[in-house]
Tab-separated table of C-alpha atoms and ligand atoms in Angstrom:
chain	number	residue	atom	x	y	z
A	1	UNK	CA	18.000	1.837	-13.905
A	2	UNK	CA	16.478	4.391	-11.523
A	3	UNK	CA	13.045	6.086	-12.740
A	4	UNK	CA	13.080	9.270	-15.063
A	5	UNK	CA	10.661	12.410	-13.919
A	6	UNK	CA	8.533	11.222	-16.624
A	7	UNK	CA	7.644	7.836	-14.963
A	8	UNK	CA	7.949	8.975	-12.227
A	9	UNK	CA	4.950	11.490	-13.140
A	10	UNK	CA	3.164	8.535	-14.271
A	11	UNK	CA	3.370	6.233	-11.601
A	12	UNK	CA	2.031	9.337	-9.354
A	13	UNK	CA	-0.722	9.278	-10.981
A	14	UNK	CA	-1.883	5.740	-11.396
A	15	UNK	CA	-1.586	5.575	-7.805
A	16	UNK	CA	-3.737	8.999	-7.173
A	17	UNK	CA	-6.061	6.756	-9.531
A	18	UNK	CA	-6.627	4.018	-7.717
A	19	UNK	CA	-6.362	5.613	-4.134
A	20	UNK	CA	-8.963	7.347	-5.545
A	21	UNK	CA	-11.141	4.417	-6.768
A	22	UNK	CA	-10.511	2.528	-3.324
A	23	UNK	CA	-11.710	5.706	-1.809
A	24	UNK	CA	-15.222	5.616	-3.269
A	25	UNK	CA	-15.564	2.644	-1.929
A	26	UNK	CA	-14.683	2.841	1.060
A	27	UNK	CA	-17.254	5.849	1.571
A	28	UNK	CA	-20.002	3.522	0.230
A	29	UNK	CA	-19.488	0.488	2.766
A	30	UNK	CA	-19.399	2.759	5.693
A	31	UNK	CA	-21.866	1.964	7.852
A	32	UNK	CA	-23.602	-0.778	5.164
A	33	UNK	CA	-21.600	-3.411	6.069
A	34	UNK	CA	-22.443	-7.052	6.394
A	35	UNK	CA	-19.283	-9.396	6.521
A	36	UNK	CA	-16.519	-8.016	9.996
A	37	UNK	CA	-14.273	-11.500	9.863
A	38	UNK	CA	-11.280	-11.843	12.276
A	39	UNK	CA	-8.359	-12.430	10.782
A	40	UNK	CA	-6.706	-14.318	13.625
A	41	UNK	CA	-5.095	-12.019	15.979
A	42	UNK	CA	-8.050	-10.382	18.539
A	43	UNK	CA	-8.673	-7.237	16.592
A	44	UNK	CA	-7.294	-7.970	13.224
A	45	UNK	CA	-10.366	-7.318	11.213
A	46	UNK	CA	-10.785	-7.687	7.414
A	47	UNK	CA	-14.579	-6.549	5.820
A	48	UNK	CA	-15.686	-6.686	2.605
A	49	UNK	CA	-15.284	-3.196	1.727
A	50	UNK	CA	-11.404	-3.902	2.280
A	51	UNK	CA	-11.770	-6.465	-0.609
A	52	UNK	CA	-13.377	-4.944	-2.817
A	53	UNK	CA	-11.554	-1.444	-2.677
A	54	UNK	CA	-8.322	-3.750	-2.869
A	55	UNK	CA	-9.809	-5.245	-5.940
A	56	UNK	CA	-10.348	-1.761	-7.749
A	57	UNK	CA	-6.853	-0.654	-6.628
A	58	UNK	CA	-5.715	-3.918	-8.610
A	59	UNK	CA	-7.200	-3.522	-11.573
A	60	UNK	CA	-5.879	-0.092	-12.132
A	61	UNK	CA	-2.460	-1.317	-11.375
A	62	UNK	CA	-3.195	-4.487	-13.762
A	63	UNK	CA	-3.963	-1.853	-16.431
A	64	UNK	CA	-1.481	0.268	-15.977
A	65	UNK	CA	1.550	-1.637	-14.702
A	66	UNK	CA	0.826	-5.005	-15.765
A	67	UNK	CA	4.924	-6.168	-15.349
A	68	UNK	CA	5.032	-4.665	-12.052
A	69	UNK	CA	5.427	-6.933	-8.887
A	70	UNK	CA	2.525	-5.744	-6.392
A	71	UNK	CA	2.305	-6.480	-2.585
A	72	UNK	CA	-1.319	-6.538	-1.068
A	73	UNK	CA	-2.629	-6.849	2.298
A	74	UNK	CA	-5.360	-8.927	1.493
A	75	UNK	CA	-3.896	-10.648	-1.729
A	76	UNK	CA	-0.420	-11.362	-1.084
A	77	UNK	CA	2.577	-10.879	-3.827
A	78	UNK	CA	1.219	-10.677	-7.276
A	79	UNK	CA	2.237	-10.304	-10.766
A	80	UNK	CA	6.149	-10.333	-12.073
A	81	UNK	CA	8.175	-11.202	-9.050
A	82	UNK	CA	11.563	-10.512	-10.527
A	83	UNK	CA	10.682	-6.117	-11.393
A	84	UNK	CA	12.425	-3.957	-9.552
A	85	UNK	CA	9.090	-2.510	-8.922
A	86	UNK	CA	6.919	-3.236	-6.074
A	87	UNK	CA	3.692	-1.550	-5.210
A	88	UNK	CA	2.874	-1.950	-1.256
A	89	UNK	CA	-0.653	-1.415	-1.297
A	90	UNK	CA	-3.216	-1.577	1.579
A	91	UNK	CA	-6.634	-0.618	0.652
A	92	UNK	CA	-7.944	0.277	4.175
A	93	UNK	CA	-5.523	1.576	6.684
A	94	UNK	CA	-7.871	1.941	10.027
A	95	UNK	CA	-9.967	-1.165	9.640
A	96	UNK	CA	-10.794	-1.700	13.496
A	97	UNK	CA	-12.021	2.452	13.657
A	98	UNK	CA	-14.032	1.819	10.110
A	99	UNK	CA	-15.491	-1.003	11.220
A	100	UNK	CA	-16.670	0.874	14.441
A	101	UNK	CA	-17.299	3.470	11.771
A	102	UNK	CA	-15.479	5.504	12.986
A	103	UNK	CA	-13.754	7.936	10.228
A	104	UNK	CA	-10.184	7.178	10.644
A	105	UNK	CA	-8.634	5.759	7.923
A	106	UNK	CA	-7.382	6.200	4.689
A	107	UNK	CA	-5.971	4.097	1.471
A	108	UNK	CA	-2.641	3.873	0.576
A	109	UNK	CA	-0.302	3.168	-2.449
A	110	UNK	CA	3.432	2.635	-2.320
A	111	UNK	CA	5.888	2.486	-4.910
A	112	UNK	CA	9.478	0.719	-4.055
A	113	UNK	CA	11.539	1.071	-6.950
A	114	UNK	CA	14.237	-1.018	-6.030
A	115	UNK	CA	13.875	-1.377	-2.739
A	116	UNK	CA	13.076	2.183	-2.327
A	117	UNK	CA	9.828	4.115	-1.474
A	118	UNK	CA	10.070	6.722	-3.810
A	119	UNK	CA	5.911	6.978	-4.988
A	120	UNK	CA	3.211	7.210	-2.459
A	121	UNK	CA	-0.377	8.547	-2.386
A	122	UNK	CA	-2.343	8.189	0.822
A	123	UNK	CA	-5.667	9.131	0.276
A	124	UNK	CA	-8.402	10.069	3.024
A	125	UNK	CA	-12.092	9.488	2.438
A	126	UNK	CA	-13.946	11.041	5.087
A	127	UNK	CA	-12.046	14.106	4.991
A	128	UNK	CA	-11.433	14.194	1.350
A	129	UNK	CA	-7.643	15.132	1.947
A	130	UNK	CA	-4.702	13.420	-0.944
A	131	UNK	CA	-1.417	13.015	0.024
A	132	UNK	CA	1.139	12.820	-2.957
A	133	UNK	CA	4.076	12.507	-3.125
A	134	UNK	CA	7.112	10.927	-5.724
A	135	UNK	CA	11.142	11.037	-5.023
A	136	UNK	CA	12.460	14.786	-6.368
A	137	UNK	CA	8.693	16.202	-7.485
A	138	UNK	CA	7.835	17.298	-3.930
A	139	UNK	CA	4.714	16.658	-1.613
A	140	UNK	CA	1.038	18.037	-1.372
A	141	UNK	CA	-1.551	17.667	0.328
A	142	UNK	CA	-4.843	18.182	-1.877
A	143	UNK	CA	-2.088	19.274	-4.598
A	144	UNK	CA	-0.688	22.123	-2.439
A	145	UNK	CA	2.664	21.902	-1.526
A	146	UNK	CA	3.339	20.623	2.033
A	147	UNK	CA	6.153	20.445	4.365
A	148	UNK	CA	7.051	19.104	8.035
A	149	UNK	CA	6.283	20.911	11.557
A	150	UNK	CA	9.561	23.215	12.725
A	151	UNK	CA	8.785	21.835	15.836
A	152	UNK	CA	12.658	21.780	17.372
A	153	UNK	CA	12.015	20.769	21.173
A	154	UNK	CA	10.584	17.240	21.897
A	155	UNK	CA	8.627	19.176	25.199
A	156	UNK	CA	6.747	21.100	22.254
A	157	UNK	CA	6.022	18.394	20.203
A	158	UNK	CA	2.762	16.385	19.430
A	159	UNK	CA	3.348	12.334	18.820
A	160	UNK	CA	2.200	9.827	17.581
A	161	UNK	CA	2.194	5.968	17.648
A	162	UNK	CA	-0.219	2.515	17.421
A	163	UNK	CA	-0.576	-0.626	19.021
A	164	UNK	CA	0.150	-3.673	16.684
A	165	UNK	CA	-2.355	-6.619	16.443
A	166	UNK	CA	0.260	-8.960	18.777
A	167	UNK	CA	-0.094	-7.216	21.681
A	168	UNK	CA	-1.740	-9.861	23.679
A	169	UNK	CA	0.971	-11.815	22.426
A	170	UNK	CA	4.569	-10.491	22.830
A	171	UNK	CA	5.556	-8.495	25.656
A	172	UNK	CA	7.740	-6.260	22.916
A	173	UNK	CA	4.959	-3.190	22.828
A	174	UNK	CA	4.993	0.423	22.863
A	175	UNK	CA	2.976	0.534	26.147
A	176	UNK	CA	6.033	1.996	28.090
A	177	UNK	CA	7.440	4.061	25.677
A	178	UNK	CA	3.661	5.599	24.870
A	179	UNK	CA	3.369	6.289	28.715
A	180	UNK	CA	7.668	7.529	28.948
A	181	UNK	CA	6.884	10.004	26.270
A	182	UNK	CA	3.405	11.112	26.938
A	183	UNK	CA	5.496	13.271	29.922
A	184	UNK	CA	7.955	14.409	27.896
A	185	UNK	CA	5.943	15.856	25.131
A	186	UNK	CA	2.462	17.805	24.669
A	187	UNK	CA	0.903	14.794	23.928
A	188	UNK	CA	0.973	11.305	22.100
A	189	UNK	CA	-2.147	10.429	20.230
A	190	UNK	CA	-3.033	6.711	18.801
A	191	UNK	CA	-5.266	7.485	15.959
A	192	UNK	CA	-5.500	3.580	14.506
A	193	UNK	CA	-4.156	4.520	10.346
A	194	UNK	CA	-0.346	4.181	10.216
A	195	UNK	CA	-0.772	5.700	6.854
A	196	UNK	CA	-2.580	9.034	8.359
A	197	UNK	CA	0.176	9.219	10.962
A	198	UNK	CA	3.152	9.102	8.453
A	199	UNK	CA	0.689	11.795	6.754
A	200	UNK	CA	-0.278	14.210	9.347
A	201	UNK	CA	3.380	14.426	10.465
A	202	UNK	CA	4.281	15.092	6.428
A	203	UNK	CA	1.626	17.741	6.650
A	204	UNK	CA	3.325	18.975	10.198
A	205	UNK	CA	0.240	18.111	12.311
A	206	UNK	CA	2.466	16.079	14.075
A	207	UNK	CA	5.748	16.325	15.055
A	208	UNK	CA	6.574	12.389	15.367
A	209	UNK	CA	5.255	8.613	14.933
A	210	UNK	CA	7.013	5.666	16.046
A	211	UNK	CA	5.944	2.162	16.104
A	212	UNK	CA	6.542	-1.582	15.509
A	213	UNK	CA	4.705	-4.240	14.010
A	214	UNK	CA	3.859	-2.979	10.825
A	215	UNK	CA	4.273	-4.187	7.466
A	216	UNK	CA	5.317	-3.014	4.320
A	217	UNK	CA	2.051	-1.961	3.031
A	218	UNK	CA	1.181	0.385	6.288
A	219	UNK	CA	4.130	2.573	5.449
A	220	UNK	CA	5.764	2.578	2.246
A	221	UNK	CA	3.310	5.196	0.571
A	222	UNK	CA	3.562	7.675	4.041
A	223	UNK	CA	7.587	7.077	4.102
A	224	UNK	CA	8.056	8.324	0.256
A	225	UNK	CA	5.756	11.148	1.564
A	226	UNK	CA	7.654	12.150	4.763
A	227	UNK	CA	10.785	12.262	3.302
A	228	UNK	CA	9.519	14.146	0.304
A	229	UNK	CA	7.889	16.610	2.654
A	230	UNK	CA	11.245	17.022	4.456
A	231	UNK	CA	10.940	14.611	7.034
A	232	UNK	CA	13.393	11.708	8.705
A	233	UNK	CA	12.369	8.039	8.363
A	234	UNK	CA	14.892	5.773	10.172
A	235	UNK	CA	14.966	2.484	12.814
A	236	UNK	CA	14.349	3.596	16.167
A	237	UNK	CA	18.243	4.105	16.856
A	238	UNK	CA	18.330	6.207	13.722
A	239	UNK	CA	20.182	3.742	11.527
A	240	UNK	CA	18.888	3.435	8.285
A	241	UNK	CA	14.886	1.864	8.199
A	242	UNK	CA	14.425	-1.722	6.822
A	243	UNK	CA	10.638	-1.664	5.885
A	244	UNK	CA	10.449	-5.504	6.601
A	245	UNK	CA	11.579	-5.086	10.353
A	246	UNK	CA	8.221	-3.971	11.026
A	247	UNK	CA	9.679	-0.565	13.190
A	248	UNK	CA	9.869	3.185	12.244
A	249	UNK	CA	10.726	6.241	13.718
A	250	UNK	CA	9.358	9.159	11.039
A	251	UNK	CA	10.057	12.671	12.136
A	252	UNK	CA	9.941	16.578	10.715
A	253	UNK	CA	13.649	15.803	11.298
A	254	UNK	CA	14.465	18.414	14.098
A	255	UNK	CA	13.122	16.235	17.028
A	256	UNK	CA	14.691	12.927	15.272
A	257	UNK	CA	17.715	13.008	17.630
A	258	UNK	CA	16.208	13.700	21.106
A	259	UNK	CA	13.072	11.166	19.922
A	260	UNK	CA	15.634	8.347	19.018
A	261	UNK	CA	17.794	9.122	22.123
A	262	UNK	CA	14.291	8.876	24.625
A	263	UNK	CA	13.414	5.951	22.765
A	264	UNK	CA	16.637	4.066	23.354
A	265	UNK	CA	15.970	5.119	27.523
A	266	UNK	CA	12.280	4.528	28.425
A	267	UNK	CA	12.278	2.486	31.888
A	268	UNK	CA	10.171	-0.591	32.347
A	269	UNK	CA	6.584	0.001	32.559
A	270	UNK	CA	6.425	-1.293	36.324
A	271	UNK	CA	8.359	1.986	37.017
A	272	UNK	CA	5.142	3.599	36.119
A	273	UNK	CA	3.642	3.314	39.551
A	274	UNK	CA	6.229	5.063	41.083
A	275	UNK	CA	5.594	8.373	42.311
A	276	UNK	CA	8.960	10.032	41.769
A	277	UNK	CA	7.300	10.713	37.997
A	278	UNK	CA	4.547	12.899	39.258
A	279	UNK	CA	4.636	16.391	39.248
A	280	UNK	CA	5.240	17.955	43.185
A	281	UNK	CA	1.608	19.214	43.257
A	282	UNK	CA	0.685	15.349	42.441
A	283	UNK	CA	3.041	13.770	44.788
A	284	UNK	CA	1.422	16.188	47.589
A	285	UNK	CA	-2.286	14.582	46.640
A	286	UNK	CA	-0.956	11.159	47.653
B	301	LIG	C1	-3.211	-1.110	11.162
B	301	LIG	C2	-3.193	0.383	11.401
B	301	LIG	C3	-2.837	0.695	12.842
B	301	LIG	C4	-1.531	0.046	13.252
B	301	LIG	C5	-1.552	-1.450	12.965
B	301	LIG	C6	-1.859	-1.667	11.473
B	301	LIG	P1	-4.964	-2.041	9.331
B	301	LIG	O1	-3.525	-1.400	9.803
B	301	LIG	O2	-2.269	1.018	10.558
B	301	LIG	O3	-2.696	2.071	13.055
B	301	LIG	O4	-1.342	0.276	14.633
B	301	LIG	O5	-0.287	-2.006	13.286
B	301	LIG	O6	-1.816	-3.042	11.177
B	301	LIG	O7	-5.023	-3.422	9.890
B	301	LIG	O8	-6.035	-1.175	9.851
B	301	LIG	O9	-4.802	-2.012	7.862
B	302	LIG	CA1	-2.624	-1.229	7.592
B	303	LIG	CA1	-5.581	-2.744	5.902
């Protein structure tokens, strides 16, 4: 049975609650902390103030959605395994920057309701910004209503993207399509929170994110968001997204066409040396 506004009101806000609660946290260990493990890969981290703000973030889910099935970074699938309700939950998106301390990352709740993102809250500490959003009730940003960039032209646009933990291991990265369309576009930033870059293109500080590698708990809270702020979620070739395949393409929806179409072209990174991609002023330096 799909959600009524009234739960769907009510799930909003037990995950503002414990974004919030994570949050507080997060802002304590900052700087104080004493266990940085590895978690396998070379720069997957996990620190104790991930634990603990995934442990608060649990037990306001345990109170308030005790039937609810619940998907955790650091905990794994929990609870009732058979609800059509599944809570994606990461407590700290940005763990490599926060352990450098430096103030780039956020918490973040999802909601699936079957199968579905349709409730997400991503909240940042540092800069004390909320992003809300549920399926119909629209999407704010510290409870003002926000929308996507009208950015229409991909040369206008400002990107985004990240750099999953198997780098070292696959040779299936972003590296050439992060170089292809740094030269197409203003710009393409790595900022290190999945959940701030579905965000911050929500909020239209960016235009577009793409990336691969992630799991369910980076972006089911920011996708809910995006599309509730107007914005395109899809795979890179712009069929519909399957959250477990690890790759998005997330949009203000204008640029979602030319961004799929570039991504579906980018030459091999070797190609990168070649000088036909400078500019003429460039090539006459060489
Ligand atoms: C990571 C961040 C990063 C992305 C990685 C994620 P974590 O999450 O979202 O931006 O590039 O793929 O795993 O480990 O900091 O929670
Ligand atoms: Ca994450
Ligand atoms: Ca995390």
């Amino acid at each position: 049975m799909p959600p009524t506004t009234d739960q769907l009101h009510t799930f909003l806000d037990v995950a503002t609650e414990a974004a919030l609660a994570a949050g507080v946290i997060l802002q304590d260990y900052l700087g104080n902390l004493a266990e940085i493990e590895d978690k396998g890969r070379p720069g997957d981290l996990v620190t104790e103030a991930d634990r603990a703000a995934e442990a608060a973030i649990l037990k306001v889910l345990d109170r308030h959605v005790p039937d609810h099935t619940i998907l955790a970074e650091e905990s794994g699938q929990l609870g009732n395994l058979n609800s059509q309700y599944l809570w994606a939950i990461d407590p700290l998106d940005g763990t490599t920057n926060y352990a450098h301390q430096y103030p780039v990352s956020a918490v973040s709740v999802g909601l699936m309701i079957d199968g579905i993102p349709q409730v997400g809250v991503i909240f940042d500490p540092f800069r004390q910004e909320l992003f809300r959003a549920a399926k119909g009730l629209g999407a704010t940003r510290n409870r003002r209503p926000m929308q996507v960039s009208e950015t229409t032209e991909l040369e206008k646009s400002l990107l985004v993207s990240g750099f999953a933990y198997d780098r070292r291991q696959t040779i299936d990265t972003n590296y050439a399509e992060f170089c292809y369309l740094t030269h197409l576009t203003q710009g393409v930033r790595r900022s290190g929170s999945a959940a701030l870059d579905l965000a911050y293109v929500a909020c239209g500080r960016f235009d577009g994110y793409w990336e691969r590698g992630l799991s369910p708990w980076d972006i089911t809270a920011g996708v809910a968001i995006l599309e509730e702020a107007g914005g395109k979620v899809t795979a890179y070739d712009g069929s519909p997204l399957q959250i477990s395949s690890g790759r998005i393409l997330a949009t203000n929806g204008q640029i979602h066409g030319s961004l799929s179409q570039e991504l579906q072209r980018v030459p091999p990174l070797a190609t990168w040396a070649d000088s036909s991609r400078l500019t003429d002023s460039a090539q006459g330096m060489l």
